[in-house]
Short mmCIF file of C-alpha atoms in Angstrom, two decimals:
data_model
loop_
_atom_site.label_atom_id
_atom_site.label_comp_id
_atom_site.label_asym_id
_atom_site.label_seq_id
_atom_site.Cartn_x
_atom_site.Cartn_y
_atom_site.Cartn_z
CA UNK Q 1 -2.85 -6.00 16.63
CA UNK Q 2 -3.77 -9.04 19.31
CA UNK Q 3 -3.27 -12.46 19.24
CA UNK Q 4 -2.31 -14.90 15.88
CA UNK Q 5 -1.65 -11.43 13.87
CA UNK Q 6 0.54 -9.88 16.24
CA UNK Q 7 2.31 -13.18 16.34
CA UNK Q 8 2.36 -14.18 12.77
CA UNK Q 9 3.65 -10.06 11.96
CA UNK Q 10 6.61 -11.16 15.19
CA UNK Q 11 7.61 -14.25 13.17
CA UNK Q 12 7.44 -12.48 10.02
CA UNK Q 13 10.14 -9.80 11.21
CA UNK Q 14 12.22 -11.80 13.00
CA UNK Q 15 12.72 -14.21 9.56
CA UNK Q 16 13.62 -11.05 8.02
CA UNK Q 17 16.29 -10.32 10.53
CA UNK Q 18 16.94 -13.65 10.19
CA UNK Q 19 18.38 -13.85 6.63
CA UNK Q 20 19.66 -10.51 7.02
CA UNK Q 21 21.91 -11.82 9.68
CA UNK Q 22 22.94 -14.72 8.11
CA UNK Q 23 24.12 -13.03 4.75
CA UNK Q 24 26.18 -10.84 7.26
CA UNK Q 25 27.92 -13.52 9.83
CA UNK Q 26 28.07 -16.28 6.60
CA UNK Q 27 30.98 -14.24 5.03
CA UNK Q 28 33.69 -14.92 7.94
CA UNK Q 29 33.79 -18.35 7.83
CA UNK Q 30 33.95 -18.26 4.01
CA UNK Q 31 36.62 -16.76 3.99
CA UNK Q 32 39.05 -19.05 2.98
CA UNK Q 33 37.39 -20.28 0.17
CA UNK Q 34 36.69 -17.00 -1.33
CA UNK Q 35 40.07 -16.26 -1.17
CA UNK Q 36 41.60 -19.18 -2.86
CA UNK Q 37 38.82 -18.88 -5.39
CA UNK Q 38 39.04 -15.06 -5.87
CA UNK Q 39 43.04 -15.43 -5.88
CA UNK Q 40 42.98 -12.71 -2.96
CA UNK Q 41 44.82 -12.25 0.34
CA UNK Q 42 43.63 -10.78 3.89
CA UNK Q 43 43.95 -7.59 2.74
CA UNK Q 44 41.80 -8.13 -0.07
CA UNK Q 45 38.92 -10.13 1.41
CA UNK Q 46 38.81 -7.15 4.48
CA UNK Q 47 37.25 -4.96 2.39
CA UNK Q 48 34.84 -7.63 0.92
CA UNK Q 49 33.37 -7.63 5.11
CA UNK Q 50 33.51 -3.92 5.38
CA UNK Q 51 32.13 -3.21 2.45
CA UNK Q 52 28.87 -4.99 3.53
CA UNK Q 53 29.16 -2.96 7.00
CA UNK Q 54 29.92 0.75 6.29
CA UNK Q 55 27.50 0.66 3.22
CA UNK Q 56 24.87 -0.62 5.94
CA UNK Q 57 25.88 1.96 8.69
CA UNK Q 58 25.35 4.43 5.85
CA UNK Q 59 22.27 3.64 4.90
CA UNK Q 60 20.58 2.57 8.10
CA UNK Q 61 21.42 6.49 9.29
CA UNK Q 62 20.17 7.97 6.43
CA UNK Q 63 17.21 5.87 6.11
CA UNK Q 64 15.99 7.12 9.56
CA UNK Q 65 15.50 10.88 8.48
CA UNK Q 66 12.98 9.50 5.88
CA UNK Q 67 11.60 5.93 6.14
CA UNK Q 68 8.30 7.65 8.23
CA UNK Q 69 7.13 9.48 5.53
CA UNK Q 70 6.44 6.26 3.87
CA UNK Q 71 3.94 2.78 4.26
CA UNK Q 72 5.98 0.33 6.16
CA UNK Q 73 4.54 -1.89 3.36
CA UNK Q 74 5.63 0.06 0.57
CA UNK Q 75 9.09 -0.06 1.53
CA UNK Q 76 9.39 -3.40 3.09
CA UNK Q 77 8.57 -5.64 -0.16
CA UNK Q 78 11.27 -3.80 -2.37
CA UNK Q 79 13.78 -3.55 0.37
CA UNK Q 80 13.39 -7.46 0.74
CA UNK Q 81 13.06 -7.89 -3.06
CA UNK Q 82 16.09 -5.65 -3.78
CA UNK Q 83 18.36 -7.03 -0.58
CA UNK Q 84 18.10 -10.73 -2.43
CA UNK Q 85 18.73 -10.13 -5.14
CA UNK Q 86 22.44 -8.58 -4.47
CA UNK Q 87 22.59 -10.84 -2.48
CA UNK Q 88 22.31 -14.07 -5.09
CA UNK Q 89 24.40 -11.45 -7.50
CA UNK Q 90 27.36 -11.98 -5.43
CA UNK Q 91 27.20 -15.63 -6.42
CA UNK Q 92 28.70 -14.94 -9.93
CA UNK Q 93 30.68 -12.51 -9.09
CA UNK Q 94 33.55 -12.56 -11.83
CA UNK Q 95 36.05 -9.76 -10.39
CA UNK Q 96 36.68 -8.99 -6.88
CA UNK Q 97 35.62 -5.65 -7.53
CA UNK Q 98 32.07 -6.72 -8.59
CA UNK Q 99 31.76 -9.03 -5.37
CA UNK Q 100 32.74 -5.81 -3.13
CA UNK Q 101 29.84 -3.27 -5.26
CA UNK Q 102 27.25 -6.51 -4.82
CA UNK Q 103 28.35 -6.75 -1.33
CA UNK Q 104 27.93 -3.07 -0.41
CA UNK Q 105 24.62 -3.21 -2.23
CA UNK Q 106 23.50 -6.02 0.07
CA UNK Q 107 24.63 -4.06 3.30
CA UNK Q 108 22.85 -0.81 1.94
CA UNK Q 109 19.84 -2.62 1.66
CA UNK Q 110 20.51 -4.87 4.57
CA UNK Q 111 21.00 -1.85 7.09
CA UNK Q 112 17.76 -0.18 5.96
CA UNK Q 113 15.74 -3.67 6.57
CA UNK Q 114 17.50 -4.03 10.09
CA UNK Q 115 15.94 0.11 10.71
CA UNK Q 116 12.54 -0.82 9.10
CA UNK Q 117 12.59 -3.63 11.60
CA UNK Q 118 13.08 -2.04 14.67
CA UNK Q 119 11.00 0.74 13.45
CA UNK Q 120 7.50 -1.23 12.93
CA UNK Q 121 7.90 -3.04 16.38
CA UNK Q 122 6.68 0.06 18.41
CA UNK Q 123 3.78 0.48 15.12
CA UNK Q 124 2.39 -2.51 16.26
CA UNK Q 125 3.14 -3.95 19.40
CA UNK Q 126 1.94 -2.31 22.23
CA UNK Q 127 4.53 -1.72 25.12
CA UNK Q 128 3.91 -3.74 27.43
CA UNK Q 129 4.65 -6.71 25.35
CA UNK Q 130 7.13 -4.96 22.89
CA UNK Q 131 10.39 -5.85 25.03
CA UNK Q 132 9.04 -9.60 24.73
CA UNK Q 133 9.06 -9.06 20.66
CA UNK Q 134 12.35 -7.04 20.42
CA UNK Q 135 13.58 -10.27 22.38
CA UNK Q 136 12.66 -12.76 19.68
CA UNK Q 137 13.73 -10.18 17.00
CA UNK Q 138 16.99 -9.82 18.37
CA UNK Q 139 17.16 -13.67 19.21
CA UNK Q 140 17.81 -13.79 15.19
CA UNK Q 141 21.38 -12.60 15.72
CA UNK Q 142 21.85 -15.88 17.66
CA UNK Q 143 20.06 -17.78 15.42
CA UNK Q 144 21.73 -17.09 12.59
CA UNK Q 145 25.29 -17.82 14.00
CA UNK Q 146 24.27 -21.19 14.96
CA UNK Q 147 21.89 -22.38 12.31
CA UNK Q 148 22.65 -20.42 9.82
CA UNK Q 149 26.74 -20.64 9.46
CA UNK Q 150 26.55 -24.89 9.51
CA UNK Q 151 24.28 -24.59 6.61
CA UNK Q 152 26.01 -22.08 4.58
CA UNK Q 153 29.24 -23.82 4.97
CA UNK Q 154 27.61 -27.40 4.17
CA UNK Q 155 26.15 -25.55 0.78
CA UNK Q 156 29.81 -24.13 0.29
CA UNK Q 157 31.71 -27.32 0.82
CA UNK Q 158 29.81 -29.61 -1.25
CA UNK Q 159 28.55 -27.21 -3.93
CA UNK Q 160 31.02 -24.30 -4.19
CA UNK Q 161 31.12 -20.62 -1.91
CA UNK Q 162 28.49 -19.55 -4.70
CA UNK Q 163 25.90 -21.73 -3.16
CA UNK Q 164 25.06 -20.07 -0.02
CA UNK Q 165 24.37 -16.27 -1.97
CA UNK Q 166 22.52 -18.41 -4.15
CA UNK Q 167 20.63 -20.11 -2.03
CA UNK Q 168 19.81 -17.35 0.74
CA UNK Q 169 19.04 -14.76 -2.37
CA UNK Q 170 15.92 -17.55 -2.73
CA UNK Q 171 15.03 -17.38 0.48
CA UNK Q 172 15.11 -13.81 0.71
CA UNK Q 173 12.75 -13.82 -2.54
CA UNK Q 174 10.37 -16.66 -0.71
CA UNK Q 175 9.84 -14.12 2.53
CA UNK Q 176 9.72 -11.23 -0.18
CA UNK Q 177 6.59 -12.97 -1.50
CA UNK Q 178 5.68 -13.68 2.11
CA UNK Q 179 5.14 -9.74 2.45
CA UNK Q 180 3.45 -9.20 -0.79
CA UNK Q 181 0.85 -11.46 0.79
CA UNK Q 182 0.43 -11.41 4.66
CA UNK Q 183 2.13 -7.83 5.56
CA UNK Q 184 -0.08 -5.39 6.35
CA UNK Q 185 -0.02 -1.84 5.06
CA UNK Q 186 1.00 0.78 8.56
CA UNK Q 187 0.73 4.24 7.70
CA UNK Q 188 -0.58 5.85 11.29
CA UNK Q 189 3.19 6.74 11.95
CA UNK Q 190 2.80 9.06 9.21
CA UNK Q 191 0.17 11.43 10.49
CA UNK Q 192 1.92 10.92 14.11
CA UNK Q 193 2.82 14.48 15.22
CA UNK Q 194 6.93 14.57 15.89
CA UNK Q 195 9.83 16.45 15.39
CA UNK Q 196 11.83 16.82 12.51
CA UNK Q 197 14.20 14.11 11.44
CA UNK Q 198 17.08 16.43 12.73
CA UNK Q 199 15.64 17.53 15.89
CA UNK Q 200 15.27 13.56 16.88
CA UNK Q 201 18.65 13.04 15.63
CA UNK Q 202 19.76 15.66 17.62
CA UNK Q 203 17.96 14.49 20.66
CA UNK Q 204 18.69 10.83 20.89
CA UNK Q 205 22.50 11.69 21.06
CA UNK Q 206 21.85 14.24 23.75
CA UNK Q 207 20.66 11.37 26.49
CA UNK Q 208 23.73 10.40 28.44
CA UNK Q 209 22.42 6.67 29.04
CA UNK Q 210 21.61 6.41 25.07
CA UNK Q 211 25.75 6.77 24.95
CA UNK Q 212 26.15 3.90 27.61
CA UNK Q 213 23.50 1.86 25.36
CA UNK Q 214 25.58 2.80 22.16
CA UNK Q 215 29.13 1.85 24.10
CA UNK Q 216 27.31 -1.58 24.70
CA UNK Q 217 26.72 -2.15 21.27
CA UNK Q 218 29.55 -1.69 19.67
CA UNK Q 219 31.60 -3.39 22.43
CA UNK Q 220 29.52 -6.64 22.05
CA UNK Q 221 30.39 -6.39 18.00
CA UNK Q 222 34.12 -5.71 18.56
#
């Protein structure tokens, strides 16, 4: 995959990490209004954040025993299509209970998109320019903490904290169509000879620097 496709599939992922991203770092700085329009305390809107973030860690695991038996394609477009719209869902939200289920719906999806992701890179980009594309795929993080916050905020002060679900549950749908059309179907990690999900599981955790590399990570989101 060489020149404008490579690029236009690089594009393609990172807007996918994009609005994944955003629907994740959006909720913080909503937080006020959600809880004065919820009638909820700290307490309270706590679990509307970690809902989104164990139901992701959950999924993103699980999803990694079983997401290469399958076309990248094939689980992409309903992953997108299924991530937006729990994502719009949590704009009517009627019960704080029904916000946290729609917002542990979103992560569960979310977390297998951010997998899928990381997964097709080394599909389709051949290593000596795949640290360049994991470095405009992670780029989204930063992205959508400076773009994507104003303009979720903007939506929520002048047309209520349901905008910006609303809103980024159409754009989600808009790059869902996106990938009906222009993503390709990848199934040669299928036939790939490799060990079983365990086994890989098993080995990953076994590399002493793959700690350091985890330690790093979760450092930089504390």
């Amino acid at each position: 995959m060489r020149g404008m496709r490579e690029r236009h599939l690089i594009a393609f992922l990172t807007t996918v990490q994009f609005v994944n991203m955003v629907d994740f770092v959006m909720m913080m700085p909503l937080g006020p209004l959600l809880m004065r329009s919820l009638g909820i305390g700290t307490h309270e809107f706590s679990w509307l954040v970690s809902s989104y973030t164990f139901a992701s860690a959950i999924s993103g695991v699980l999803a990694g025993f079983v997401i290469d038996r399958f076309d990248r394609r094939r689980v992409m477009v309903p992953l997108l299509v299924f991530f937006s719209l729990a994502t719009m869902a949590c704009a009517w939200a009627p019960t704080l209970e029904w916000m946290i289920l729609m917002r542990a719906a979103a992560g569960f999806f979310g977390g297998v998109l951010g997998t899928l992701t990381m997964a097709i890179v080394p599909d389709a980009i051949p290593p000596e320019r795949r640290g360049r594309a994991l470095g405009m795929i992670m780029a989204s993080f930063a992205i959508a903490s400076i773009v994507g916050i104003p303009i979720g905020m903007t939506l929520a002060v002048h047309q209520g904290w349901h905008a910006p679900f609303l809103w980024l549950g159409v754009v989600g749908l808009v790059v869902s169509g996106w990938a009906v059309i222009a993503f390709p179907s990848m199934v040669s990690h299928i036939h790939a000879v490799r060990p079983t999900p365990l086994a890989t599981f098993i080995a990953v955790f076994s590399v002493p620097s793959h700690w350091r590399a985890f330690a790093l990570s979760v450092s930089l989101v504390l």
